[in-house]
Amino acid sequence: MMRTLFVSDLDGTLLGPDRKVSAESSRLINEAVDDGAMFSVATARTPATVGPLLADVKSPLPFIVMTGAAIWNREDNRYVHAAFHSEATAQRLAELYRRHGLSAFVYILGEDNVIHIYHIGDMSDLEHEFMEERLHTPYKDFHILDKEEGELPKRLDRVLLFYSMRPTGEVARVYDEIRDSDDLRAVFYHDMYGDDIALMEVFGPEASKANAVRRLADMVGADRIVAYGDNVNDIPILEVADDAVVVENAVEAARLAAGRVIGPNSEDSVAKDIKKQTKMLKNLE
């Protein structure tokens, strides 16, 4: 069978409206894996939620997490690749955030394969709630004792991400200053908190879903990539795929980047397509 890598976004794509992988999707993907399919995901989520969400999916492949900033192997809880900020850039960003009074969570991958999270600036109630929801997991270690800024490590050579969730004007001021920098990749957007709160993720320059998908394909020896998505942040993986697929509920921009459209995420459409494609490829042997 042609060595095809199937890689799917999670939220809005593989996950149903309840933000879970259904029992039917798990069953179909597992059958496809048993028939030789290579399956992985590419998501903005961290292992703290990816692990539990995919607990019933038995794919042995590493997963692309944190929007491509890292590739994580669930089998031994090990990061097999990470796209770090340079230490100079991380120091510059920390100083910039403090100068503008913009708070941020700083994600650092430790030598222990655990993500250690620090915080710059005073913590808002929203940020504190965000942290509280993520405290009880073996995949993350928060180094935050109260709502005031804690001390960052002296070495900042393993920083994966600066993450802010603050009023739009505060975030926009910093984004406008760094958006065109060559030594980082900044993403500014609004999500579940509405237009008043902006989110900004600042990654190293090589961190992207597209780069991570290419790297994973090389790692597993795939000669063909089938990618599934639903939103603007999935366009990079759709553009590098040999078969770019979106679910019916995808936004228009993602549809324009896709080669075909399948059913909605509410109907196990990604898993059904993987099962169908795997069967077709097997029949070609």
CSV table of N, CA, C and O in Angstrom, one decimal, residues 189-267:
chain,number,residue,atom,x,y,z
A,189,TYR,N,-5.5,36.8,17.2
A,189,TYR,CA,-6.9,36.4,16.9
A,189,TYR,C,-7.8,36.5,18.0
A,189,TYR,O,-7.4,36.7,19.2
A,190,HIS,N,-9.1,36.4,17.7
A,190,HIS,CA,-10.2,36.3,18.7
A,190,HIS,C,-10.8,35.0,18.7
A,190,HIS,O,-10.9,34.3,17.7
A,191,ASP,N,-11.3,34.5,19.9
A,191,ASP,CA,-11.8,33.2,20.0
A,191,ASP,C,-13.1,33.2,20.9
A,191,ASP,O,-13.9,34.1,20.8
A,192,MET,N,-13.2,32.3,21.8
A,192,MET,CA,-14.4,32.1,22.6
A,192,MET,C,-14.7,33.3,23.5
A,192,MET,O,-15.8,33.4,24.0
A,193,TYR,N,-13.7,34.1,23.7
A,193,TYR,CA,-13.9,35.2,24.7
A,193,TYR,C,-14.5,36.5,24.1
A,193,TYR,O,-14.7,37.5,24.8
A,194,GLY,N,-14.8,36.4,22.8
A,194,GLY,CA,-15.4,37.6,22.1
A,194,GLY,C,-14.4,38.6,21.6
A,194,GLY,O,-13.1,38.4,21.7
A,195,ASP,N,-14.8,39.7,21.1
A,195,ASP,CA,-14.0,40.7,20.4
A,195,ASP,C,-13.2,41.5,21.4
A,195,ASP,O,-12.2,42.2,21.1
A,196,ASP,N,-13.7,41.6,22.7
A,196,ASP,CA,-13.0,42.4,23.7
A,196,ASP,C,-11.7,41.9,24.2
A,196,ASP,O,-10.8,42.6,24.6
A,197,ILE,N,-11.5,40.5,24.1
A,197,ILE,CA,-10.3,39.8,24.5
A,197,ILE,C,-9.6,39.3,23.3
A,197,ILE,O,-10.2,38.5,22.6
A,198,ALA,N,-8.4,39.7,23.1
A,198,ALA,CA,-7.6,39.1,22.0
A,198,ALA,C,-6.6,38.1,22.5
A,198,ALA,O,-6.1,38.2,23.7
A,199,LEU,N,-6.3,37.1,21.7
A,199,LEU,CA,-5.3,36.1,22.0
A,199,LEU,C,-4.1,36.3,21.1
A,199,LEU,O,-4.3,36.6,19.9
A,200,MET,N,-2.9,36.1,21.7
A,200,MET,CA,-1.7,36.2,20.8
A,200,MET,C,-0.8,35.1,21.2
A,200,MET,O,-0.4,34.9,22.4
A,201,GLU,N,-0.4,34.3,20.2
A,201,GLU,CA,0.6,33.3,20.4
A,201,GLU,C,1.9,33.7,19.6
A,201,GLU,O,1.8,34.0,18.5
A,202,VAL,N,3.0,33.6,20.3
A,202,VAL,CA,4.3,34.0,19.7
A,202,VAL,C,5.2,32.8,19.7
A,202,VAL,O,5.7,32.4,20.8
A,203,PHE,N,5.5,32.2,18.6
A,203,PHE,CA,6.3,31.0,18.4
A,203,PHE,C,7.7,31.4,17.9
A,203,PHE,O,7.9,32.5,17.3
A,204,GLY,N,8.6,30.4,17.9
A,204,GLY,CA,9.8,30.5,17.1
A,204,GLY,C,9.5,30.5,15.6
A,204,GLY,O,8.5,30.1,15.2
A,205,PRO,N,10.5,31.0,14.8
A,205,PRO,CA,10.2,31.2,13.4
A,205,PRO,C,9.9,29.9,12.6
A,205,PRO,O,9.3,30.0,11.6
A,206,GLU,N,10.4,28.8,13.1
A,206,GLU,CA,10.2,27.5,12.4
A,206,GLU,C,9.0,26.8,12.8
A,206,GLU,O,8.7,25.7,12.3
A,207,ALA,N,8.2,27.3,13.8
A,207,ALA,CA,7.1,26.6,14.4
A,207,ALA,C,5.9,26.8,13.5
A,207,ALA,O,5.4,27.9,13.4
A,208,SER,N,5.4,25.8,12.8
A,208,SER,CA,4.2,25.8,12.1
A,208,SER,C,3.6,24.4,11.9
A,208,SER,O,4.4,23.5,11.9
A,209,LYS,N,2.3,24.3,11.7
A,209,LYS,CA,1.7,23.0,11.4
A,209,LYS,C,2.3,22.4,10.1
A,209,LYS,O,2.6,21.2,10.0
A,210,ALA,N,2.5,23.3,9.1
A,210,ALA,CA,3.0,22.8,7.8
A,210,ALA,C,4.4,22.2,8.0
A,210,ALA,O,4.7,21.1,7.5
A,211,ASN,N,5.3,22.9,8.6
A,211,ASN,CA,6.7,22.4,8.8
A,211,ASN,C,6.7,21.1,9.6
A,211,ASN,O,7.4,20.1,9.3
A,212,ALA,N,5.8,21.0,10.6
A,212,ALA,CA,5.7,19.8,11.5
A,212,ALA,C,5.1,18.6,10.7
A,212,ALA,O,5.6,17.5,10.9
A,213,VAL,N,4.2,18.9,9.8
A,213,VAL,CA,3.6,17.8,9.0
A,213,VAL,C,4.7,17.3,8.1
A,213,VAL,O,4.8,16.0,7.9
A,214,ARG,N,5.4,18.2,7.4
A,214,ARG,CA,6.5,17.7,6.5
A,214,ARG,C,7.5,16.9,7.3
A,214,ARG,O,8.0,15.8,6.9
A,215,ARG,N,7.9,17.3,8.5
A,215,ARG,CA,8.9,16.6,9.3
A,215,ARG,C,8.3,15.2,9.7
A,215,ARG,O,9.0,14.2,9.6
A,216,LEU,N,7.1,15.2,10.1
A,216,LEU,CA,6.5,13.9,10.5
A,216,LEU,C,6.4,12.9,9.3
A,216,LEU,O,6.7,11.7,9.5
A,217,ALA,N,6.0,13.5,8.2
A,217,ALA,CA,6.0,12.6,7.0
A,217,ALA,C,7.4,12.0,6.7
A,217,ALA,O,7.5,10.8,6.4
A,218,ASP,N,8.4,12.8,6.8
A,218,ASP,CA,9.8,12.3,6.7
A,218,ASP,C,10.1,11.2,7.7
A,218,ASP,O,10.8,10.2,7.4
A,219,MET,N,9.7,11.5,9.0
A,219,MET,CA,10.0,10.6,10.1
A,219,MET,C,9.4,9.2,9.8
A,219,MET,O,10.0,8.2,10.1
A,220,VAL,N,8.2,9.2,9.3
A,220,VAL,CA,7.5,7.9,9.2
A,220,VAL,C,7.6,7.3,7.8
A,220,VAL,O,7.1,6.2,7.5
A,221,GLY,N,8.3,8.0,6.9
A,221,GLY,CA,8.6,7.5,5.5
A,221,GLY,C,7.3,7.6,4.6
A,221,GLY,O,7.2,6.7,3.7
A,222,ALA,N,6.5,8.6,4.9
A,222,ALA,CA,5.3,8.7,4.0
A,222,ALA,C,5.6,9.3,2.7
A,222,ALA,O,6.5,10.2,2.6
A,223,ASP,N,5.0,8.9,1.6
A,223,ASP,CA,5.2,9.5,0.3
A,223,ASP,C,3.9,10.2,-0.2
A,223,ASP,O,3.9,10.7,-1.3
A,224,ARG,N,2.9,10.3,0.7
A,224,ARG,CA,1.7,11.0,0.4
A,224,ARG,C,1.1,11.5,1.7
A,224,ARG,O,1.1,10.8,2.7
A,225,ILE,N,0.5,12.7,1.6
A,225,ILE,CA,-0.1,13.3,2.8
A,225,ILE,C,-1.6,13.6,2.5
A,225,ILE,O,-1.9,14.3,1.5
A,226,VAL,N,-2.5,13.2,3.4
A,226,VAL,CA,-3.9,13.6,3.3
A,226,VAL,C,-4.2,14.4,4.6
A,226,VAL,O,-4.0,13.9,5.7
A,227,ALA,N,-4.6,15.6,4.4
A,227,ALA,CA,-4.8,16.5,5.6
A,227,ALA,C,-6.3,16.9,5.7
A,227,ALA,O,-6.9,17.2,4.6
A,228,TYR,N,-6.8,17.0,6.9
A,228,TYR,CA,-8.1,17.4,7.2
A,228,TYR,C,-8.2,18.6,8.1
A,228,TYR,O,-7.4,18.7,9.1
A,229,GLY,N,-9.0,19.6,7.7
A,229,GLY,CA,-9.1,20.8,8.6
A,229,GLY,C,-10.5,21.4,8.5
A,229,GLY,O,-11.4,21.0,7.7
A,230,ASP,N,-10.7,22.6,9.2
A,230,ASP,CA,-11.9,23.3,9.1
A,230,ASP,C,-11.8,24.8,9.3
A,230,ASP,O,-12.7,25.5,9.0
A,231,ASN,N,-10.6,25.3,9.6
A,231,ASN,CA,-10.5,26.7,9.9
A,231,ASN,C,-9.2,27.3,9.3
A,231,ASN,O,-8.4,26.6,8.7
A,232,VAL,N,-9.1,28.6,9.5
A,232,VAL,CA,-8.0,29.3,8.8
A,232,VAL,C,-6.6,28.8,9.3
A,232,VAL,O,-5.7,28.7,8.4
A,233,ASN,N,-6.5,28.4,10.5
A,233,ASN,CA,-5.2,27.9,11.0
A,233,ASN,C,-4.8,26.6,10.5
A,233,ASN,O,-3.7,26.1,10.7
A,234,ASP,N,-5.7,25.9,9.7
A,234,ASP,CA,-5.5,24.6,9.1
A,234,ASP,C,-5.0,24.8,7.6
A,234,ASP,O,-4.5,23.8,7.0
A,235,ILE,N,-5.1,26.0,7.1
A,235,ILE,CA,-4.7,26.2,5.7
A,235,ILE,C,-3.3,25.8,5.4
A,235,ILE,O,-3.0,25.2,4.4
A,236,PRO,N,-2.3,26.1,6.3
A,236,PRO,CA,-0.9,25.6,6.0
A,236,PRO,C,-0.8,24.1,5.8
A,236,PRO,O,-0.1,23.7,4.9
A,237,ILE,N,-1.5,23.3,6.6
A,237,ILE,CA,-1.4,21.8,6.3
A,237,ILE,C,-2.2,21.4,5.1
A,237,ILE,O,-1.8,20.4,4.4
A,238,LEU,N,-3.2,22.1,4.8
A,238,LEU,CA,-4.0,21.8,3.5
A,238,LEU,C,-3.1,22.1,2.3
A,238,LEU,O,-3.1,21.4,1.3
A,239,GLU,N,-2.3,23.2,2.4
A,239,GLU,CA,-1.4,23.6,1.3
A,239,GLU,C,-0.3,22.6,1.0
A,239,GLU,O,0.2,22.6,-0.1
A,240,VAL,N,0.2,21.9,2.1
A,240,VAL,CA,1.3,21.0,1.9
A,240,VAL,C,0.8,19.6,1.6
A,240,VAL,O,1.6,18.7,1.3
A,241,ALA,N,-0.5,19.3,1.7
A,241,ALA,CA,-1.1,18.0,1.5
A,241,ALA,C,-1.2,17.6,0.0
A,241,ALA,O,-1.4,18.5,-0.8
A,242,ASP,N,-1.1,16.4,-0.3
A,242,ASP,CA,-1.4,15.9,-1.6
A,242,ASP,C,-2.9,15.8,-1.8
A,242,ASP,O,-3.4,15.9,-3.0
A,243,ASP,N,-3.6,15.6,-0.7
A,243,ASP,CA,-5.1,15.5,-0.8
A,243,ASP,C,-5.6,16.4,0.4
A,243,ASP,O,-5.5,16.0,1.5
A,244,ALA,N,-6.0,17.6,0.1
A,244,ALA,CA,-6.5,18.6,1.1
A,244,ALA,C,-8.0,18.5,1.2
A,244,ALA,O,-8.7,18.7,0.3
A,245,VAL,N,-8.4,18.2,2.4
A,245,VAL,CA,-9.8,17.9,2.7
A,245,VAL,C,-10.3,18.8,3.8
A,245,VAL,O,-9.7,18.9,4.9
A,246,VAL,N,-11.5,19.3,3.7
A,246,VAL,CA,-12.2,20.0,4.7
A,246,VAL,C,-13.5,19.4,5.0
A,246,VAL,O,-14.2,18.8,4.1
A,247,VAL,N,-14.0,19.6,6.3
A,247,VAL,CA,-15.3,19.1,6.6
A,247,VAL,C,-16.4,20.2,6.2
A,247,VAL,O,-16.0,21.3,5.9
A,248,GLU,N,-17.6,19.7,6.1
A,248,GLU,CA,-18.7,20.6,5.6
A,248,GLU,C,-18.8,21.9,6.4
A,248,GLU,O,-19.2,22.9,5.8
A,249,ASN,N,-18.5,21.8,7.7
A,249,ASN,CA,-18.7,23.0,8.5
A,249,ASN,C,-17.5,24.0,8.5
A,249,ASN,O,-17.4,24.9,9.3
A,250,ALA,N,-16.5,23.7,7.5
A,250,ALA,CA,-15.3,24.6,7.4
A,250,ALA,C,-15.7,26.0,7.0
A,250,ALA,O,-16.7,26.3,6.3
A,251,VAL,N,-14.8,26.9,7.5
A,251,VAL,CA,-15.0,28.3,7.0
A,251,VAL,C,-14.6,28.4,5.6
A,251,VAL,O,-13.9,27.6,5.0
A,252,GLU,N,-15.0,29.5,4.9
A,252,GLU,CA,-14.8,29.7,3.5
A,252,GLU,C,-13.4,29.7,3.1
A,252,GLU,O,-13.0,29.1,2.1
A,253,ALA,N,-12.5,30.3,3.9
A,253,ALA,CA,-11.1,30.4,3.5
A,253,ALA,C,-10.5,29.0,3.5
A,253,ALA,O,-9.6,28.7,2.6
A,254,ALA,N,-10.8,28.1,4.4
A,254,ALA,CA,-10.3,26.8,4.4
A,254,ALA,C,-10.9,26.0,3.2
A,254,ALA,O,-10.1,25.2,2.6
A,255,ARG,N,-12.1,26.2,2.9
A,255,ARG,CA,-12.7,25.6,1.7
A,255,ARG,C,-11.9,25.9,0.4
A,255,ARG,O,-11.7,25.0,-0.4
A,256,LEU,N,-11.6,27.2,0.3
A,256,LEU,CA,-10.8,27.6,-0.9
A,256,LEU,C,-9.5,26.9,-1.0
A,256,LEU,O,-8.9,26.8,-2.1
A,257,ALA,N,-8.9,26.5,0.1
A,257,ALA,CA,-7.6,25.9,0.1
A,257,ALA,C,-7.7,24.4,-0.1
A,257,ALA,O,-6.6,23.7,-0.2
A,258,ALA,N,-8.9,23.8,0.0
A,258,ALA,CA,-9.1,22.4,-0.1
A,258,ALA,C,-9.3,21.9,-1.5
A,258,ALA,O,-9.8,22.6,-2.4
A,259,GLY,N,-9.1,20.6,-1.7
A,259,GLY,CA,-9.4,20.0,-3.0
A,259,GLY,C,-10.8,19.3,-2.9
A,259,GLY,O,-11.4,19.1,-4.0
A,260,ARG,N,-11.2,19.0,-1.8
A,260,ARG,CA,-12.6,18.4,-1.7
A,260,ARG,C,-13.2,18.6,-0.3
A,260,ARG,O,-12.5,18.9,0.7
A,261,VAL,N,-14.5,18.5,-0.2
A,261,VAL,CA,-15.3,18.7,1.0
A,261,VAL,C,-16.0,17.4,1.4
A,261,VAL,O,-16.6,16.8,0.5
A,262,ILE,N,-15.9,17.0,2.6
A,262,ILE,CA,-16.6,15.8,3.1
A,262,ILE,C,-17.7,16.3,4.0
A,262,ILE,O,-18.0,17.5,4.1
A,263,GLY,N,-18.4,15.4,4.7
A,263,GLY,CA,-19.5,15.7,5.6
A,263,GLY,C,-19.0,16.5,6.8
A,263,GLY,O,-17.8,16.8,7.0
A,264,PRO,N,-19.9,16.9,7.7
A,264,PRO,CA,-19.6,17.7,8.8
A,264,PRO,C,-18.9,16.9,10.0
A,264,PRO,O,-18.9,15.7,10.0
A,265,ASN,N,-18.3,17.7,10.9
A,265,ASN,CA,-17.6,17.0,12.0
A,265,ASN,C,-18.6,16.3,12.9
A,265,ASN,O,-18.2,15.5,13.8
A,266,SER,N,-19.9,16.6,12.8
A,266,SER,CA,-20.9,15.9,13.7
A,266,SER,C,-21.3,14.5,13.2
A,266,SER,O,-22.0,13.9,13.9
A,267,GLU,N,-20.7,14.1,12.1
A,267,GLU,CA,-21.1,12.8,11.5
A,267,GLU,C,-19.9,11.9,11.3
A,267,GLU,O,-19.9,11.0,10.4
